[in-house]
mmCIF file of C-alpha atoms and ligand atoms in Angstrom:
data_model
loop_
_atom_site.group_PDB
_atom_site.id
_atom_site.type_symbol
_atom_site.label_atom_id
_atom_site.label_comp_id
_atom_site.label_asym_id
_atom_site.label_seq_id
_atom_site.Cartn_x
_atom_site.Cartn_y
_atom_site.Cartn_z
ATOM 1 C CA MET B 17 128.382 -38.004 5.328
ATOM 2 C CA HIS B 18 125.979 -40.695 6.526
ATOM 3 C CA HIS B 19 123.412 -41.942 4.046
ATOM 4 C CA GLU B 20 120.967 -44.796 3.598
ATOM 5 C CA GLU B 21 120.346 -46.349 0.241
ATOM 6 C CA ASN B 22 118.172 -49.014 -1.296
ATOM 7 C CA GLY B 23 117.542 -50.394 -4.746
ATOM 8 C CA LYS B 24 119.066 -50.400 -8.191
ATOM 9 C CA GLY B 25 118.413 -48.264 -11.240
ATOM 10 C CA ILE B 26 118.283 -44.518 -11.812
ATOM 11 C CA PRO B 27 120.183 -42.786 -8.964
ATOM 12 C CA LEU B 28 117.648 -40.762 -6.980
ATOM 13 C CA LEU B 29 119.181 -38.515 -4.325
ATOM 14 C CA LEU B 30 116.571 -37.322 -1.827
ATOM 15 C CA ILE B 31 117.358 -34.299 0.356
ATOM 16 C CA HIS B 32 115.473 -33.845 3.608
ATOM 17 C CA GLY B 33 114.037 -30.571 4.920
ATOM 18 C CA PHE B 34 114.473 -28.595 8.145
ATOM 19 C CA PRO B 35 114.875 -29.759 10.842
ATOM 20 C CA HIS B 36 114.675 -33.312 9.529
ATOM 21 C CA ASP B 37 117.007 -36.219 8.766
ATOM 22 C CA HIS B 38 117.162 -39.032 6.206
ATOM 23 C CA THR B 39 114.329 -40.931 7.911
ATOM 24 C CA LEU B 40 111.945 -38.445 6.263
ATOM 25 C CA TRP B 41 112.421 -40.581 3.149
ATOM 26 C CA GLU B 42 111.757 -44.016 4.685
ATOM 27 C CA PRO B 43 108.635 -44.610 2.532
ATOM 28 C CA GLN B 44 110.608 -43.755 -0.608
ATOM 29 C CA LEU B 45 113.627 -45.879 0.386
ATOM 30 C CA ALA B 46 111.208 -48.763 0.864
ATOM 31 C CA GLY B 47 108.718 -48.047 -1.900
ATOM 32 C CA LEU B 48 110.776 -46.957 -4.908
ATOM 33 C CA SER B 49 113.699 -49.392 -4.722
ATOM 34 C CA ASP B 50 112.389 -51.415 -7.665
ATOM 35 C CA VAL B 51 112.751 -48.451 -10.024
ATOM 36 C CA ALA B 52 115.595 -46.403 -8.543
ATOM 37 C CA ARG B 53 118.756 -46.461 -6.478
ATOM 38 C CA VAL B 54 117.269 -44.340 -3.707
ATOM 39 C CA ILE B 55 119.915 -42.448 -1.724
ATOM 40 C CA ALA B 56 118.899 -40.487 1.381
ATOM 41 C CA PRO B 57 121.717 -38.668 3.219
ATOM 42 C CA ASP B 58 121.787 -36.867 6.545
ATOM 43 C CA LEU B 59 122.778 -33.287 5.734
ATOM 44 C CA ARG B 60 125.677 -31.827 7.683
ATOM 45 C CA GLY B 61 124.443 -31.008 11.199
ATOM 46 C CA PHE B 62 121.528 -33.475 11.077
ATOM 47 C CA GLY B 63 120.931 -37.125 11.924
ATOM 48 C CA LEU B 64 124.175 -39.087 12.192
ATOM 49 C CA ASN B 65 126.174 -36.164 10.804
ATOM 50 C CA PRO B 66 126.560 -33.887 13.857
ATOM 51 C CA ASP B 67 129.772 -31.908 13.153
ATOM 52 C CA VAL B 68 128.887 -28.537 11.727
ATOM 53 C CA PRO B 69 130.242 -24.966 11.413
ATOM 54 C CA ASP B 70 128.222 -21.962 12.714
ATOM 55 C CA THR B 71 126.526 -21.474 9.355
ATOM 56 C CA MET B 72 125.710 -23.999 6.614
ATOM 57 C CA THR B 73 124.626 -22.320 3.390
ATOM 58 C CA MET B 74 122.529 -24.115 0.788
ATOM 59 C CA GLU B 75 125.648 -24.109 -1.421
ATOM 60 C CA ASP B 76 127.688 -25.789 1.356
ATOM 61 C CA HIS B 77 125.047 -28.530 1.539
ATOM 62 C CA ALA B 78 124.993 -28.868 -2.279
ATOM 63 C CA ARG B 79 128.782 -29.299 -2.359
ATOM 64 C CA ASP B 80 128.586 -31.988 0.359
ATOM 65 C CA LEU B 81 126.041 -33.835 -1.781
ATOM 66 C CA LYS B 82 128.200 -33.593 -4.905
ATOM 67 C CA ASP B 83 131.087 -35.056 -2.854
ATOM 68 C CA LEU B 84 128.803 -37.890 -1.763
ATOM 69 C CA LEU B 85 127.818 -38.664 -5.372
ATOM 70 C CA ASP B 86 131.503 -38.571 -6.385
ATOM 71 C CA ARG B 87 132.343 -40.964 -3.569
ATOM 72 C CA LEU B 88 129.594 -43.324 -4.726
ATOM 73 C CA GLY B 89 130.872 -43.120 -8.327
ATOM 74 C CA ILE B 90 127.644 -41.514 -9.572
ATOM 75 C CA GLU B 91 128.122 -38.957 -12.354
ATOM 76 C CA ARG B 92 124.489 -37.917 -12.768
ATOM 77 C CA ALA B 93 121.479 -38.325 -10.521
ATOM 78 C CA VAL B 94 117.904 -37.216 -10.159
ATOM 79 C CA ILE B 95 118.135 -34.647 -7.368
ATOM 80 C CA GLY B 96 115.013 -34.290 -5.253
ATOM 81 C CA GLY B 97 114.530 -32.106 -2.218
ATOM 82 C CA LEU B 98 111.697 -31.247 0.122
ATOM 83 C CA SER B 99 111.398 -27.692 1.447
ATOM 84 C CA MET B 100 114.941 -26.755 2.606
ATOM 85 C CA GLY B 101 115.987 -29.815 0.599
ATOM 86 C CA GLY B 102 114.456 -28.068 -2.416
ATOM 87 C CA TYR B 103 116.458 -24.895 -1.720
ATOM 88 C CA ILE B 104 119.533 -27.149 -1.739
ATOM 89 C CA ALA B 105 118.417 -28.978 -4.903
ATOM 90 C CA LEU B 106 118.172 -25.595 -6.672
ATOM 91 C CA ALA B 107 121.646 -24.627 -5.413
ATOM 92 C CA PHE B 108 122.892 -27.990 -6.730
ATOM 93 C CA ALA B 109 121.196 -27.372 -10.095
ATOM 94 C CA GLU B 110 122.959 -24.031 -10.365
ATOM 95 C CA LEU B 111 126.393 -25.256 -9.241
ATOM 96 C CA PHE B 112 126.455 -28.668 -10.953
ATOM 97 C CA PRO B 113 124.079 -28.653 -13.952
ATOM 98 C CA GLN B 114 126.129 -31.379 -15.618
ATOM 99 C CA ALA B 115 125.349 -33.764 -12.725
ATOM 100 C CA LEU B 116 121.604 -33.198 -12.953
ATOM 101 C CA LEU B 117 119.759 -36.088 -14.563
ATOM 102 C CA GLY B 118 116.433 -34.810 -13.291
ATOM 103 C CA LEU B 119 115.052 -32.464 -10.653
ATOM 104 C CA MET B 120 112.298 -32.963 -8.091
ATOM 105 C CA LEU B 121 111.106 -29.938 -6.134
ATOM 106 C CA CYS B 122 108.805 -30.930 -3.280
ATOM 107 C CA ASN B 123 106.922 -28.446 -1.045
ATOM 108 C CA THR B 124 109.504 -25.788 -1.755
ATOM 109 C CA ARG B 125 110.073 -22.381 -3.319
ATOM 110 C CA SER B 126 112.712 -20.606 -5.400
ATOM 111 C CA ALA B 127 112.424 -17.202 -3.702
ATOM 112 C CA ALA B 128 114.719 -15.947 -0.943
ATOM 113 C CA ASP B 129 113.590 -15.064 2.579
ATOM 114 C CA GLY B 130 112.044 -11.644 3.087
ATOM 115 C CA GLU B 131 113.399 -9.384 5.808
ATOM 116 C CA GLN B 132 111.011 -10.667 8.458
ATOM 117 C CA ALA B 133 111.735 -14.303 7.642
ATOM 118 C CA ARG B 134 115.471 -13.602 7.802
ATOM 119 C CA GLU B 135 115.143 -12.153 11.282
ATOM 120 C CA GLY B 136 113.051 -15.181 12.232
ATOM 121 C CA ARG B 137 115.921 -17.491 11.207
ATOM 122 C CA GLU B 138 118.294 -15.951 13.743
ATOM 123 C CA ALA B 139 115.557 -16.218 16.373
ATOM 124 C CA THR B 140 115.167 -19.910 15.486
ATOM 125 C CA ALA B 141 118.933 -20.441 15.706
ATOM 126 C CA ARG B 142 119.082 -18.778 19.146
ATOM 127 C CA LYS B 143 116.054 -20.690 20.374
ATOM 128 C CA ALA B 144 117.564 -24.011 19.263
ATOM 129 C CA LEU B 145 120.815 -23.227 21.068
ATOM 130 C CA ASP B 146 119.255 -21.716 24.215
ATOM 131 C CA GLU B 147 116.069 -23.718 24.725
ATOM 132 C CA GLY B 148 116.658 -26.910 22.715
ATOM 133 C CA VAL B 149 115.280 -28.320 19.495
ATOM 134 C CA ALA B 150 112.267 -29.996 21.139
ATOM 135 C CA VAL B 151 110.673 -26.562 21.607
ATOM 136 C CA ILE B 152 111.116 -25.830 17.915
ATOM 137 C CA ALA B 153 109.776 -29.240 16.933
ATOM 138 C CA GLU B 154 106.642 -28.710 19.002
ATOM 139 C CA GLY B 155 106.046 -25.321 17.380
ATOM 140 C CA MET B 156 106.580 -26.570 13.831
ATOM 141 C CA LEU B 157 104.580 -29.795 14.022
ATOM 142 C CA PRO B 158 101.138 -28.266 13.277
ATOM 143 C CA LYS B 159 102.514 -26.789 10.050
ATOM 144 C CA MET B 160 104.167 -29.995 8.898
ATOM 145 C CA ILE B 161 101.184 -32.294 8.399
ATOM 146 C CA SER B 162 97.550 -31.545 7.658
ATOM 147 C CA PRO B 163 94.726 -32.195 10.163
ATOM 148 C CA LYS B 164 93.445 -34.858 7.771
ATOM 149 C CA SER B 165 96.829 -36.628 7.709
ATOM 150 C CA ALA B 166 97.050 -36.496 11.506
ATOM 151 C CA GLN B 167 93.627 -38.097 11.665
ATOM 152 C CA THR B 168 94.138 -40.804 9.033
ATOM 153 C CA HIS B 169 97.704 -41.691 10.151
ATOM 154 C CA PRO B 170 97.650 -41.525 13.961
ATOM 155 C CA ASP B 171 101.363 -42.450 14.285
ATOM 156 C CA LEU B 172 102.585 -39.783 11.893
ATOM 157 C CA SER B 173 102.528 -36.800 14.282
ATOM 158 C CA MET B 174 104.665 -38.643 16.789
ATOM 159 C CA PHE B 175 107.092 -39.829 14.104
ATOM 160 C CA VAL B 176 107.534 -36.318 12.692
ATOM 161 C CA GLU B 177 107.833 -34.617 16.082
ATOM 162 C CA ASN B 178 110.438 -37.157 17.250
ATOM 163 C CA MET B 179 112.417 -36.804 14.020
ATOM 164 C CA MET B 180 112.582 -33.035 14.481
ATOM 165 C CA ALA B 181 113.105 -33.016 18.257
ATOM 166 C CA ARG B 182 116.150 -35.308 18.141
ATOM 167 C CA GLN B 183 118.178 -33.031 15.817
ATOM 168 C CA HIS B 184 121.300 -31.296 17.142
ATOM 169 C CA ALA B 185 120.886 -27.675 18.233
ATOM 170 C CA GLU B 186 124.123 -26.641 16.474
ATOM 171 C CA GLY B 187 123.016 -28.218 13.201
ATOM 172 C CA VAL B 188 119.576 -26.626 13.369
ATOM 173 C CA ALA B 189 121.129 -23.214 14.094
ATOM 174 C CA ALA B 190 123.671 -23.573 11.254
ATOM 175 C CA SER B 191 121.075 -24.383 8.596
ATOM 176 C CA ALA B 192 118.598 -21.780 9.883
ATOM 177 C CA ARG B 193 121.323 -19.165 9.383
ATOM 178 C CA GLY B 194 122.206 -20.663 6.011
ATOM 179 C CA MET B 195 118.607 -20.497 4.768
ATOM 180 C CA ALA B 196 118.555 -16.771 5.589
ATOM 181 C CA LEU B 197 121.535 -16.252 3.266
ATOM 182 C CA ARG B 198 120.135 -18.064 0.245
ATOM 183 C CA PRO B 199 119.648 -16.002 -2.892
ATOM 184 C CA ASP B 200 116.470 -15.836 -4.963
ATOM 185 C CA ARG B 201 116.919 -18.608 -7.542
ATOM 186 C CA THR B 202 113.767 -17.877 -9.549
ATOM 187 C CA ALA B 203 115.879 -16.631 -12.459
ATOM 188 C CA ILE B 204 117.592 -20.018 -12.963
ATOM 189 C CA LEU B 205 114.274 -21.877 -13.389
ATOM 190 C CA THR B 206 113.857 -20.987 -17.073
ATOM 191 C CA ASN B 207 117.333 -22.457 -17.753
ATOM 192 C CA VAL B 208 116.723 -25.854 -16.147
ATOM 193 C CA LYS B 209 117.339 -28.383 -18.914
ATOM 194 C CA ALA B 210 116.724 -31.565 -16.910
ATOM 195 C CA PRO B 211 113.254 -33.149 -16.658
ATOM 196 C CA THR B 212 111.566 -31.684 -13.593
ATOM 197 C CA LEU B 213 108.760 -32.789 -11.300
ATOM 198 C CA VAL B 214 107.228 -30.251 -8.915
ATOM 199 C CA ILE B 215 105.175 -31.819 -6.099
ATOM 200 C CA THR B 216 103.289 -30.221 -3.259
ATOM 201 C CA GLY B 217 100.225 -30.575 -1.053
ATOM 202 C CA SER B 218 97.045 -28.563 -1.480
ATOM 203 C CA ALA B 219 97.011 -27.820 2.277
ATOM 204 C CA ASP B 220 100.649 -26.684 2.635
ATOM 205 C CA THR B 221 100.501 -23.443 4.630
ATOM 206 C CA LEU B 222 104.253 -23.193 5.282
ATOM 207 C CA ILE B 223 104.963 -22.901 1.548
ATOM 208 C CA PRO B 224 101.670 -22.385 -0.286
ATOM 209 C CA PRO B 225 100.991 -24.388 -3.490
ATOM 210 C CA SER B 226 101.002 -21.120 -5.464
ATOM 211 C CA GLU B 227 104.813 -21.134 -5.088
ATOM 212 C CA SER B 228 104.974 -24.582 -6.721
ATOM 213 C CA GLU B 229 102.627 -23.511 -9.513
ATOM 214 C CA ALA B 230 104.810 -20.474 -10.221
ATOM 215 C CA MET B 231 107.986 -22.600 -10.342
ATOM 216 C CA ALA B 232 106.397 -25.210 -12.607
ATOM 217 C CA GLU B 233 105.247 -22.491 -15.006
ATOM 218 C CA LYS B 234 108.807 -21.262 -15.375
ATOM 219 C CA ILE B 235 110.623 -24.592 -15.785
ATOM 220 C CA PRO B 236 110.339 -25.735 -19.405
ATOM 221 C CA GLY B 237 108.405 -28.996 -19.772
ATOM 222 C CA SER B 238 108.055 -29.543 -16.036
ATOM 223 C CA GLU B 239 105.208 -31.476 -14.479
ATOM 224 C CA LEU B 240 103.214 -30.239 -11.473
ATOM 225 C CA VAL B 241 101.456 -32.579 -9.042
ATOM 226 C CA VAL B 242 99.349 -31.123 -6.205
ATOM 227 C CA ILE B 243 98.294 -33.852 -3.784
ATOM 228 C CA PRO B 244 94.903 -33.137 -2.187
ATOM 229 C CA ASP B 245 94.523 -32.687 1.596
ATOM 230 C CA VAL B 246 98.205 -32.954 2.441
ATOM 231 C CA ALA B 247 100.361 -30.201 3.910
ATOM 232 C CA HIS B 248 104.152 -29.749 4.053
ATOM 233 C CA LEU B 249 105.372 -33.372 4.184
ATOM 234 C CA SER B 250 103.612 -34.697 1.095
ATOM 235 C CA ASN B 251 105.961 -37.703 0.790
ATOM 236 C CA LEU B 252 104.953 -38.962 4.260
ATOM 237 C CA GLU B 253 101.333 -37.852 4.332
ATOM 238 C CA ASP B 254 100.256 -39.552 1.126
ATOM 239 C CA VAL B 255 102.931 -42.096 0.316
ATOM 240 C CA GLU B 256 100.847 -43.755 -2.372
ATOM 241 C CA ALA B 257 100.174 -40.581 -4.387
ATOM 242 C CA PHE B 258 103.716 -39.263 -3.907
ATOM 243 C CA ASN B 259 105.445 -42.501 -4.904
ATOM 244 C CA ALA B 260 103.085 -42.947 -7.872
ATOM 245 C CA ALA B 261 104.016 -39.470 -9.153
ATOM 246 C CA VAL B 262 107.748 -40.177 -8.782
ATOM 247 C CA ARG B 263 107.381 -43.599 -10.395
ATOM 248 C CA LYS B 264 105.635 -42.054 -13.399
ATOM 249 C CA PHE B 265 108.277 -39.328 -13.629
ATOM 250 C CA LEU B 266 111.150 -41.833 -13.499
ATOM 251 C CA GLY B 267 109.326 -44.049 -15.986
ATOM 252 C CA ARG B 268 109.257 -41.209 -18.491
ATOM 253 C CA MET B 269 112.987 -40.710 -18.020
ATOM 254 C CA ALA B 270 114.052 -44.345 -18.308
HETATM 255 C C1 MLT I 330 111.567 -27.013 5.830
HETATM 256 O O1 MLT I 330 110.576 -27.740 5.986
HETATM 257 O O2 MLT I 330 112.601 -27.414 5.296
HETATM 258 C C2 MLT I 330 111.530 -25.611 6.370
HETATM 259 O O3 MLT I 330 110.371 -25.393 7.064
HETATM 260 C C3 MLT I 330 111.701 -24.636 5.267
HETATM 261 C C4 MLT I 330 111.777 -23.227 5.747
HETATM 262 O O4 MLT I 330 111.766 -22.976 6.958
HETATM 263 O O5 MLT I 330 111.874 -22.338 4.881
#
């Protein structure tokens, strides 16, 4: 499993969303290396990790990440995930609670897909395989970053669209199918023992902030940060606010 890492300190494993790769976390690899050992992998099927079965469940991804931590000799890490990465972080928390030093849930939700969303996943998988990922990237871009972010960071739209468009069709299809199979993990939230930070953007329409508020209410002692005017990619849209929140969270843990 390919990964990038930077820095020394608390191990901070950052899991990208769909259909992204580790470059989603470039501003965190660069900006948090003084306080953490930031580790950003390419999930199976994405980035430099192209070989993939027909379906990759969130549990399959979580097991890959545990293997990566084992390989790196890391017993416990702060596990952070954005969107699909958050679904995987919750699967990890359920499967490997002993390896969880802390949890970061970014622009994500604990609920499963409804029936309509599940059908949409298969449509996405077919579209990726038949028409190519660029078509999917173009369709998803407007939901990824807010109009304000697109305006204030003119290069961001291009960066995000390129990151999505270059993903492998097979990998996109496998994780789309896997997301459809994920269970509702709302019930595990009240049992999370590790310190938890929930971050989202006030303008996230793909996963509305109400989902983050509901998760934070259920996780004992968790902290909720809602960054104004940003949408689904809060870590890229407002690097300063996002990194400051993580820095504070890690500071409390150290
Ligand atoms: C993501 O950003 O990871 C996806 O949009 C999440 C999803 O489709 O549920």
